[in-house]
Amino acid sequence: MKKRLHKRLLIPVLAVAIFFGGTAFKSEFFEIAKQIEIFTTVFKELNMNYVDDTNPGDLMDTAIKSMLNDLDPYTNYYNEQDVEASRINNSGDYTGIGANVLTLKDKLVIVEPYKGYAADKAGLKAGDEIIKVDNVVVADFKDDAGNLLQGGAGSEVTVTYVRQGKTDTATIKREAVEINAVPHFSMIDDETGYIVLRKFTRKASSETISAVRALKNQGAKQLILDLRGNPGGLLTEAVNVTNIFVPKNQLVVTTKSKVKKYNKTYYTQKDPVDTEIPVVVLIDGSSASASEIVSGALQDLDRAVVIGARSFGKGLVQRPKPLIYGTQIKVTISRYYTPSGRCIQALDYWNRDENGKATRTKRENYNAFKTKKGRTVYDGGGIQPDLELEASKLSPITNAILAENLIFKYATDYYYNHPEPADITQFELTDAEFNSFKNFLRSNNFNFETKAEKAFAEAFLIAKEEKIGTAIDSDYEDLLNALNSYKNQAIDANKTEILALLSDEIVKRYFYREGLYTYYKATNPEIQKGKEILNSSSNYNGYLD
């Protein structure tokens, strides 16, 4: 009897000892359990006793999203519909209308109809504003109105849209849409191949391999890989794309986490396609995540010359975690590091400024690393190109114009008021058209507020509170006038980059994305510079030694 009693007492004691053996684990577990209990109690009491009817689902959705807002912007909660949308995003295949659509509060805007697909066949154009889908008014739809356009292949949807002030309808027959990871590849000249890799979907490496082999068969002896505007995608596909140009068993990226099982090293697994062919990689401020793994790895291994503008700086890795009832959470689990040891994360979401915004790693805090051949590269702020081009960087005022979709809107007006250009490769906007765009900015009440302007406004409010506002009124007005004069001059000062963006958007309206790449090959300064570097072996090798 005593033995049995001793055993019955010993087992719980051992269990408690094991369970609470780690002080850190015990503290963390208790804190999590405590907070869950508090939240559960509040949630129950609120829904049972609040004076008006509540929607538990909506309240929980708000609670979850508010909690995640304190972390990085890549840790997100997905309901059942979002889970399917995420699958589509990674695979590149979905059933719908075949168009890139921007969801606004009261309308859906066609950003880009894909050539030959359903929306294009139905006559929809970039700039069309969908206000009604079947019998559902977009402005009255509470969820993501873009979901209204989804449906089974062969089914039909009728949309009511506004084009240049006139309302019309179109019936679209939905179909399966395959969005290519590599939307374009071709020869620039007799020896130079050009490949556009738009996103790292599951087909990214296979499509890139096919493009490389096809171009080599056409005589390509050197390649330009365009990763500009590529937001990333699947980590494994970034490794596989790198593997095209580097040998098997080469370290490409390492992930490090507080959870040991997420600490991983990714090596190339296959035989390469070509380890000798000279490669130039194009990046810009919108090249992120998997794009930075590829460009960073090829740079660290001295396998390609990287040109353009500093990349976005997303060195955080996410993993989807299935939850109950078909929901999911995508959690940032680790940071990734290039072969030299660089983490290129640019923004610090855990040490925010007084306004709650993520802080950017300062240049003086960058750490130096060495490439395979001993070149110095740095962490902390995205991938710094081997050759940084002014044409690749956008000024604050240009970014402000883009943020208000004014380039897009002007291109829409231009399309309906000008005939199709006779020769796509010779298309060029004139000074008169640039002045027309400036008038367009004024008519759309474009008002770019500089950081200095915000700071001066805050300082002036404080001065008024301290009763010294009247003493500096005239000086403040002079300051505002000077700032406005600067802003007007800033538009002129950035004429080249603004005209380039306008030209790209306008060309796409007439000739679709396929035509845009043809235009790029003839006029784009980054491509021209890449070709210049590749055409001189001493110049090319000079960047890598």
Tab-separated table of C-alpha atoms in Angstrom, residues 105 136-148:
chain	number	residue	atom	x	y	z
A	105	LYS	CA	-13.495	51.449	-50.634
A	136	VAL	CA	-23.805	43.669	-55.595
A	137	VAL	CA	-22.812	47.325	-55.254
A	138	VAL	CA	-19.108	47.431	-54.417
A	139	ALA	CA	-19.517	50.403	-52.060
A	140	ASP	CA	-22.010	48.402	-49.969
A	141	PHE	CA	-19.881	45.242	-49.779
A	142	LYS	CA	-18.183	44.933	-46.392
A	143	ASP	CA	-15.608	42.233	-47.189
A	144	ASP	CA	-12.894	42.260	-49.859
A	145	ALA	CA	-14.888	43.145	-52.981
A	146	GLY	CA	-12.185	41.592	-55.156
A	147	ASN	CA	-13.549	38.186	-54.078
A	148	LEU	CA	-16.741	38.961	-56.008
